[in-house]
Structures are given as structure tokens and as C-alpha cells.
XYZ file of C-alpha atoms in Angstrom:
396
model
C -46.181 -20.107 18.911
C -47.857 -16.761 20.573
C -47.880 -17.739 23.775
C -45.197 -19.057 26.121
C -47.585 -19.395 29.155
C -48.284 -23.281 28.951
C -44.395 -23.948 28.132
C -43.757 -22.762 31.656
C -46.519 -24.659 32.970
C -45.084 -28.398 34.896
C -46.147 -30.394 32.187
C -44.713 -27.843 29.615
C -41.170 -27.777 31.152
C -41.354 -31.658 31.491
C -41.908 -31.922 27.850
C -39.339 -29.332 26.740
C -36.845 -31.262 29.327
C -38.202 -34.744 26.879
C -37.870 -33.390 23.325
C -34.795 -31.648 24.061
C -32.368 -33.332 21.874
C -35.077 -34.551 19.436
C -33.422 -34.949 15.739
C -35.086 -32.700 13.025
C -35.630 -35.584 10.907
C -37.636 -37.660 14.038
C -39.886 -35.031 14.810
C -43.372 -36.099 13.379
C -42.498 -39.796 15.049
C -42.049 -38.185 18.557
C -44.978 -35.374 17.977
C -47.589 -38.541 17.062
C -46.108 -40.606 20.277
C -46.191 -37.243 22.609
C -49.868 -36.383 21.153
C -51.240 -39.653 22.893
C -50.517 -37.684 26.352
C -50.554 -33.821 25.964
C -52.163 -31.792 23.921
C -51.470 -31.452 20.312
C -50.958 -27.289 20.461
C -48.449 -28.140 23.196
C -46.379 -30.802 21.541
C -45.721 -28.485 18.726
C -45.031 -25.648 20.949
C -42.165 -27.588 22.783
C -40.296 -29.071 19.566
C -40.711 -25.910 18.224
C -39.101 -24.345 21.394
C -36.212 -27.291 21.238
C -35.455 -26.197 17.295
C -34.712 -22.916 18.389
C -33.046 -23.542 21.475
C -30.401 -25.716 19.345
C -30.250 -23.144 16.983
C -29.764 -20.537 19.501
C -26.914 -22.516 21.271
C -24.300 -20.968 19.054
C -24.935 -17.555 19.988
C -25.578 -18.589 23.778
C -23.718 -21.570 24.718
C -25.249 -24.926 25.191
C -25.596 -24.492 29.400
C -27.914 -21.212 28.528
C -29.443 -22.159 25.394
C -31.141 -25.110 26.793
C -32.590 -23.270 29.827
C -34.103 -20.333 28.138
C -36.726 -19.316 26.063
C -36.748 -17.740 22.086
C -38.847 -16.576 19.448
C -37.618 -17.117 15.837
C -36.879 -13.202 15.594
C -35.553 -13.926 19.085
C -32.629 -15.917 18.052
C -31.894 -13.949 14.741
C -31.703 -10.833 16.050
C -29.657 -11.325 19.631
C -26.899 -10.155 20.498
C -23.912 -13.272 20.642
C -23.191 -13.800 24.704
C -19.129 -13.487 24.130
C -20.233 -9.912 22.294
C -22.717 -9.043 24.973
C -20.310 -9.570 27.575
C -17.678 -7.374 26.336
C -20.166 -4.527 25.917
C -21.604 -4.949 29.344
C -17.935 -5.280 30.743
C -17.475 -2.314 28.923
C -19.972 -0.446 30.492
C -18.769 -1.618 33.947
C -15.366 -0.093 33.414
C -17.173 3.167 32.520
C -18.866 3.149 35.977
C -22.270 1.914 34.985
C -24.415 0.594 37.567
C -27.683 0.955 36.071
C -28.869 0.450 32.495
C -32.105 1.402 30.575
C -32.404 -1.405 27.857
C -34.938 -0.365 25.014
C -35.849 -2.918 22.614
C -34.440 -5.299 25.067
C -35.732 -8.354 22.306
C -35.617 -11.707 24.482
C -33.065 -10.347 26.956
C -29.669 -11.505 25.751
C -28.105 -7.891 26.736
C -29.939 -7.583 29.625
C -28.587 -10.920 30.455
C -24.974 -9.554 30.094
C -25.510 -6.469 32.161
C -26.822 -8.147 34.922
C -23.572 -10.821 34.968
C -21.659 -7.789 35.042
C -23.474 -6.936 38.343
C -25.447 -4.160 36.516
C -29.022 -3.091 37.600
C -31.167 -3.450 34.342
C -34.708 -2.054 33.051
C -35.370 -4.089 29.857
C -38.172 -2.834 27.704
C -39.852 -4.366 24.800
C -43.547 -3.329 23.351
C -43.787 -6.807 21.488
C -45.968 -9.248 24.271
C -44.222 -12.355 23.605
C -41.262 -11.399 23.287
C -41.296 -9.304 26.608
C -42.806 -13.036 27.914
C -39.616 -14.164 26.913
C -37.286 -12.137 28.773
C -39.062 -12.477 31.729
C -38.518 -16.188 31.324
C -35.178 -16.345 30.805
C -34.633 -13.551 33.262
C -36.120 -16.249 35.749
C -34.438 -19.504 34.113
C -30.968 -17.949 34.755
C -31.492 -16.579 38.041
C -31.306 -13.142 37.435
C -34.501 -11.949 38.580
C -33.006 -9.531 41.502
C -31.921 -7.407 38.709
C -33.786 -7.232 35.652
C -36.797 -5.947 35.926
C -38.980 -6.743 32.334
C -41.601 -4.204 30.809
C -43.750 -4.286 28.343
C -43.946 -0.835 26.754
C -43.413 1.506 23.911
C -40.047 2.382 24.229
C -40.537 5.940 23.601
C -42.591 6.316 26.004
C -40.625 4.968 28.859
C -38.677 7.282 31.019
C -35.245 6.420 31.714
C -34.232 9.266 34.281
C -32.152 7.312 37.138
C -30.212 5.266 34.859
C -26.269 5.674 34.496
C -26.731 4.763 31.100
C -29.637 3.679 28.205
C -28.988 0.822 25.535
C -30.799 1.438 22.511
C -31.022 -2.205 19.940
C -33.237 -0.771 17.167
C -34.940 -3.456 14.794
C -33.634 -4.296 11.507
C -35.805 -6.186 10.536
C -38.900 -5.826 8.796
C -41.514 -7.869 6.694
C -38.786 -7.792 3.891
C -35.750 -8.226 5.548
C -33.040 -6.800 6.725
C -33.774 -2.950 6.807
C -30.691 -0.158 5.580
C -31.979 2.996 5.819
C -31.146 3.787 9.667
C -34.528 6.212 9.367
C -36.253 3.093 9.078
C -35.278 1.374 11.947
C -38.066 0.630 14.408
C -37.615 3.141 16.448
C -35.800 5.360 13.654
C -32.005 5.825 14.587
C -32.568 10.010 15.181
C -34.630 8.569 18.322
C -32.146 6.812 19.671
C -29.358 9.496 19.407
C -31.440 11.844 20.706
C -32.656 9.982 23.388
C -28.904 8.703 23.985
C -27.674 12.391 24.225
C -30.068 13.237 27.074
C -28.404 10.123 28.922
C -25.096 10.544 30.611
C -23.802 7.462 28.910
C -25.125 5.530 25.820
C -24.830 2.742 23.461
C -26.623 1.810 20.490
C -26.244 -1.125 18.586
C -26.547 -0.397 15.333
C -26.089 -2.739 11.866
C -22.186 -2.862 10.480
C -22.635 -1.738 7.301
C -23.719 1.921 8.357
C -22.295 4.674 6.724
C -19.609 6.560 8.453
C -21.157 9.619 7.242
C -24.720 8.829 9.351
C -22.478 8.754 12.515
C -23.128 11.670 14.972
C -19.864 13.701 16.057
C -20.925 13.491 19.460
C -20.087 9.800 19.062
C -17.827 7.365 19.642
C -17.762 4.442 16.528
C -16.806 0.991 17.727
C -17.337 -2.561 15.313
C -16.971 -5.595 16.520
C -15.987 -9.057 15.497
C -16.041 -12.589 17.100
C -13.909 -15.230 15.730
C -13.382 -12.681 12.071
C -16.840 -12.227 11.844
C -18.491 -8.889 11.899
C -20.871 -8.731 14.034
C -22.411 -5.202 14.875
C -21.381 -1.507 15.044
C -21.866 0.409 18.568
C -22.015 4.163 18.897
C -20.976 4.954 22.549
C -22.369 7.995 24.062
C -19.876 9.486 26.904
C -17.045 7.749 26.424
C -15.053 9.626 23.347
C -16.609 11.484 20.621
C -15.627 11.321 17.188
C -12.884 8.065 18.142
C -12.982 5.328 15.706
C -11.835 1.717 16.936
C -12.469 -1.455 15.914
C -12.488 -4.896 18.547
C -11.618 -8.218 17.763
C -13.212 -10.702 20.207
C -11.769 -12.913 21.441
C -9.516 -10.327 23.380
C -10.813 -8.195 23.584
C -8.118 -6.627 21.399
C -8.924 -3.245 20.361
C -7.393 -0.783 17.436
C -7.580 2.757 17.342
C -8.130 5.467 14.901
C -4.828 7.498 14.621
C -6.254 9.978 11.981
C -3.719 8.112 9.395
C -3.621 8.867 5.836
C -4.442 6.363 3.039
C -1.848 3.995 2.545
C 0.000 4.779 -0.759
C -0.086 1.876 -3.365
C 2.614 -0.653 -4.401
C 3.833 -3.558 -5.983
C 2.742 -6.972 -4.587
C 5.847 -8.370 -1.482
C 6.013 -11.176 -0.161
C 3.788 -11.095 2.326
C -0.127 -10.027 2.231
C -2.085 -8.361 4.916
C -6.068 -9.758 5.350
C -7.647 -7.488 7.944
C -10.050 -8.363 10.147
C -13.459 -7.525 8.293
C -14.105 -4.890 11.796
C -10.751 -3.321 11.030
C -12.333 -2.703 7.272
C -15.813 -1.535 8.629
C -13.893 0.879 10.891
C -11.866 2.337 7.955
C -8.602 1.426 9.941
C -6.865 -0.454 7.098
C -4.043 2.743 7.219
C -3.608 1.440 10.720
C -2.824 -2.078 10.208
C -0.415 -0.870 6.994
C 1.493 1.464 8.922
C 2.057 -1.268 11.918
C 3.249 -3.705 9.586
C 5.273 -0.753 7.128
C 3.230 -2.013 4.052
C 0.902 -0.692 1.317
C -2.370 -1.508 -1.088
C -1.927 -3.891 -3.635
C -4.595 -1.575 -5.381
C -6.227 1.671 -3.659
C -9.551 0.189 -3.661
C -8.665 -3.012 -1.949
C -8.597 -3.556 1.699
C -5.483 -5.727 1.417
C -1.944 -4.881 2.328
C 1.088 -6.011 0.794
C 4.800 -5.898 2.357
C 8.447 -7.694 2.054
C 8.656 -8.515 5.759
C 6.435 -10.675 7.782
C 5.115 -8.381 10.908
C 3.113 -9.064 13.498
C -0.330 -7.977 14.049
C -2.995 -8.729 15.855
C -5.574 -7.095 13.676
C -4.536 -9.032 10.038
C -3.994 -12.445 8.708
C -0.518 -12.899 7.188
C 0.188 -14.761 4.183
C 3.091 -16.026 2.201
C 2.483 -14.970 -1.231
C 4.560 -17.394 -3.958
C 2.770 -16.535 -6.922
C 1.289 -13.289 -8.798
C -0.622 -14.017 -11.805
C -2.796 -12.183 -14.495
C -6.584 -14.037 -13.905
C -6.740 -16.743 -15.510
C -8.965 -20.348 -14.932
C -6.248 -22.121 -17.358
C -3.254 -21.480 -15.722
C -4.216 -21.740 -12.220
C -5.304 -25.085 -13.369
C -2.126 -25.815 -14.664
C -0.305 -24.937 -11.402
C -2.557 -26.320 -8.806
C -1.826 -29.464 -10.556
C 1.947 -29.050 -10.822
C 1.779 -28.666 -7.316
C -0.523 -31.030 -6.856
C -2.781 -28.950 -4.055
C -6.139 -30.635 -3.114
C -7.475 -28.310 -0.968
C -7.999 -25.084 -2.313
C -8.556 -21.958 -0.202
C -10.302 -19.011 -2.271
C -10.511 -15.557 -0.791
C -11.957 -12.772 -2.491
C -11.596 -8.823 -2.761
C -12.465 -6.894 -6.247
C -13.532 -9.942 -8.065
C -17.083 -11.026 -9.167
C -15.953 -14.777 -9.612
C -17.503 -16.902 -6.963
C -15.022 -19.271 -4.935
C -17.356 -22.024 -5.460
C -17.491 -21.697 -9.312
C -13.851 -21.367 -9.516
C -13.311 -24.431 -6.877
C -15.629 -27.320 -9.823
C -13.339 -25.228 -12.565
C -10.195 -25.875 -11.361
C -10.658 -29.568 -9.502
C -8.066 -29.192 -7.343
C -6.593 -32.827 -6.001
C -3.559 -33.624 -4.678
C -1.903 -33.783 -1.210
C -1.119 -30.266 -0.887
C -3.081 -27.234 0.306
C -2.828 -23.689 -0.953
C -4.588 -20.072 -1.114
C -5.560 -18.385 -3.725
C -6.387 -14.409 -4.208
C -8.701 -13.155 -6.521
C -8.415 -9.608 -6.568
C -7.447 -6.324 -8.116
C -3.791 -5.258 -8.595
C -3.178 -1.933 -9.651
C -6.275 -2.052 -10.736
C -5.828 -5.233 -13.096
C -7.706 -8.965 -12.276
C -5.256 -10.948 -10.338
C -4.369 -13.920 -8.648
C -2.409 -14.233 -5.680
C -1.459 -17.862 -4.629
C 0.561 -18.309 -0.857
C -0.575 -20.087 2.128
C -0.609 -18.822 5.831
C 2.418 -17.510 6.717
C 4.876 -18.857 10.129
C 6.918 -16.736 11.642
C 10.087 -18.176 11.474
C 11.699 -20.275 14.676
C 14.308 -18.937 16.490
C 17.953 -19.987 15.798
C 19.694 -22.451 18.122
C 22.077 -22.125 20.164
C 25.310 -21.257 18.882
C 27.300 -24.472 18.897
């Protein structure tokens, strides 16, 4: 698909409205039935729009998904609408009323902003994929605000705007791309072009190094649902903060400048945090709110004798602490006859899968297991998610 003129066409959107809910597996039957009536190029154009409009409905939501318009870079590299929302209402409590988008991709963002009731330029050199955002700009009813180019980004002026939003590509003909140098444009574009806007935001890939982060910046990473999603540098707001938002929320830890957490024997309770709270180097955060330590001081998991709570960690009851071994976990998952078998990893190069056919767990119960580093030793922590407890009754 390189062109999403004839999709937009009457006969295209009649056909995308027919093949909508078409079943992977039925495809060729309904492309040789559709072919007898429409044009072969077209058929495969709208089931391959449908595929990636029900792929896209995860990131989007069903009601948007099926109204607008992807590429297959499109849906891989968008922004998720619940994380695009929080940005843009970020952005709206920081007085934004105008945004610069560069790299816009097929508009999720833009979409976002302009929900938010912010005025958007959203830029993209790639034809198609500029043909996209128009298109869902349009679909969703948004055209009073967005206004779509097709540009080079660097070449696009963004005096007038409260603020620019800078989504890099990381993506290349390999993959994903790591060096931040490499992004397309190259991340030392983007901060600079960032610092000569009164407010900023780049979206940049998780797994940057804190090192690569500019001190005029603020360091935000997200998750949705306990999955990392992105890393933002905010321009304007901050600099040098480090925080770390859990969505849904939003709920939103700090950087306090703590110390490492010092190291100690296993409690009864162990700390998971959220994989943004790791990313943003606020595990001495979570361990001071809940007054526990490392199980090992190159494990992102915190250990205490009293269940806390947190908003930023998972709690669980820990029952058992044993050296690693395939044998005796065996042994006790079948004492305790538990049939489904939760394995989380930190430290340990077995895969969960691999240990799950060893160990044939079966039985009514359920447990979770730990494979991970104590004190620097392979170990196994077995619990299972802890309850707080219920309050008393009343005194009788």
C-alpha cells in the first residue's frame, strides 16, 4: 500500500466499512468474492487497511481504530492514546496552546493535543504517512486544529508555537535503532531545536542512558498497565528532575536525590517496582517509602518485614527462600500441589518457560516463584501476591 487516495474514495470507504471484521484466516475467500466487483489493487488495499486497523485497536481503542487510517510503521511506532493523552494533558497544565509536532508519524499525538483543545502543526517528510494524518485528522473531526505538512522537519520553522514535540524514528531497515545519534533526525537536533522553544518534549526510547540526558532537562518514563512504554525529556518544566508515571493515574514519583538502598536479608515481604520506577533509577524511592532494602545490590527488588503500601511496587508474600534448584522446587510445588505457576525474573538467565515444562506444575493451587540473585547467590523466592490484612471487628 503507497497510496491511501482510492481508500478515501466512496467505493474505498464502502469496502473498508465491508471487510472490516474480516477473519485473518477468510481473507483470500472474501478478496476472490470482492475481486468480482472492485478492482483487485483495491481489495488488497482495504483488508490490508482492516489488518492494521485491528491491530492498531489496542493502542487506539476500537471507536478510533476503526475510523482511521495506518501504515504498518504507523501502528508500531505510535504513541498509545491513554499515553498520548496524559502528555498532551500535561502540556495543557503547563499553559500550552499551540504545539509544533515534528515527526508527527500518522498523527496519534497530534490527535491528543488537539482533544486537549491544543492548536497543532504536525509535520512529517514521509508522503504517505503525512496522507495519513491528514486522514485521520479528518475521520475524527479534528480538522479546525491540526493543520498536516509534508516537510523536512528541519527545515520547518516553529516560531509562534508555545511549545515543539519532537518523536524521532527508531527505527531503521534493521530494527530498532540505540544509538540516540542515529535517530532520524539525530537526538542533538532535537535538543537543540527544543532549547530554542519555550517549552519542549521529546519522546525518546526507554532504555536511554541517563548519562545522554541533557541537564537542561527534565527525565520522565512512563508506563501503562506495568509496561514501559517511552521516556520524555521535558523542556521548561524542571531541569535535571527525575520522575517516573504510572498510567493509569496518572500517579507520578519523584526523584528525592536518595542514596542506594543498603542490602539485606530476604523479609517477608518483596517489593516488584514498576519497570518505569526502574528506568527512572527511583528504586531508593520506593525502598525508603516502604522502610526496606535490596535483596542483592544489583537487583531492582526490595525486601522488608512489614507489608507497606505503595503505589509504585507490587507486594508479595514471600514463604520460601531457596538455593536454585529445578529438583527441589519440583518437590515443593508438588507438596503443595500448585498448578499454576507464576515465574518472575531478575539476575537469572533461566527462561520462565523452560523452567515452567521442568517443573510440571499441577495441582489446585497457584504460587510465584523468584528467580533471582541474593546476596549475590542464585535464588528462589516462592510467595504469592500479598493482601493487606482486613480490619478487626468490632469489639464485642
Amino acid at each position: 500500500m503507497n497510496d491511501l487516495a482510492p481508500l478515501l474514495t466512496p467505493e474505498g470507504r464502502a469496502l473498508l466499512d465491508e471487510v472490516r471484521d474480516t477473519d485473518p484466516a477468510q481473507e483470500l475467500a472474501v478478496a476472490t468474492r470482492l475481486r468480482r466487483d472492485h478492482p483487485a489493487e483495491l481489495v488488497s488495499a482495504a483488508l490490508g487497511q482492516a489488518r492494521l486497523r485491528q491491530r492498531a485497536a489496542a493502542k487506539f481503542g476500537e471507536a478510533d481504530a476503526r475510523r482511521m487510517f495506518f501504515t504498518p510503521n504507523g501502528v508500531e511506532q505510535s504513541t498509545r492514546a491513554s499515553v498520548a493523552a496524559y502528555r498532551a494533558g500535561r502540556m495543557k497544565e503547563l499553559g500550552v496552546t499551540s504545539v509544533a509536532d515534528l515527526c508527527c508519524g500518522i498523527g496519534g499525538d497530534a490527535i491528543a493535543l488537539a482533544r486537549a483543545g491544543i492548536r497543532v502543526l504536525a509535520v512529517d517528510r514521509d508522503p504517505l504517512t503525512a496522507a495519513a494524518a491528514r486522514a485521520n485528522t479528518e475521520a475524527l473531526g479534528l480538522g479546525g486544529l491540526i493543520e498536516v505538512r509534508e516537510a523536512d522537519v528541519t527545515e520547518v520553522s516553529t516560531a509562534g508555537y508555545d511549545a515543539v514535540f519532537v518523536d524521532p524514528a527508531r527505527r531503521g531497515g534493521r530494527g530498532r535503532i540505540f544509538d540516540p545519534e542515529a535517530y532520524s533526525p539525530p537526538l542533538s537536533w532535537a535538543v537543540a531545536t527544543a532549547l530554542g522553544a519555550p517549552r519542549a518534549a521529546l519522546k525518546i526510547a526507554p532504555g536511554v542512558p541517563h548519562e545522554a540526558i541533557p541537564a537542561e532537562a527534565e527525565a520522565e518514563w512512563i508506563s501503562d498497565g506495568g509496561d514501559v512504554k517511552e521516556a520524555v525529556l521535558w523542556f521548561g518544566t524542571e531541569p535535571g528532575l527525575v520522575r517516573a508515571t504510572l498510567l493509569p493515574g496518572p500517579r507520578t514519583l519523584r526523584s528525592r536525590g536518595l542514596p542506594d538502598p543498603h542490602v539485606r536479608s530476604v523479609g517477608r515481604y518483596l517489593y516488584e517496582p514498576d519497570g518505569a520506577v526502574i528506568r527512572a533509577h527511583l528504586v531508593a524511592e520506593v525502598a525508603d517509602e516502604v522502610g526496606g532494602g535490596l535483596v542483592d545490590e544489583t537487583i531492582a527488588y526490595v525486601t522488608a518485614d512489614e507489608l507497606c503500601p505503595t503505589r509504585y511496587a507490587s507486594a508479595y508474600e514471600i514463604t520460601d527462600q531457596l538455593p536454585f534448584s529445578v529438583k527441589k522446587l519440583k518437590a515443593l510445588l508438588r507438596e503443595r500441589e500448585v498448578g499454576t505457576l507464576t515465574v518472575k525474573k531478575r539476575g537469572s538467565a533461566v527462561e520462565p518457560e523452560e523452567l515452567r515444562r521442568k517443573v510440571k506444575p499441577q495441582g489446585p493451587h497457584a504460587a510465584t516463584v523468584f528467580l533471582t540473585r541474593v546476596a549475590g547467590a542464585p535464588t528462589m523466592l516462592i510467595g504469592a501476591p500479598a493482601r493487606p490484612a482486613a480490619p478487626a471487628g468490632p469489639a464485642s
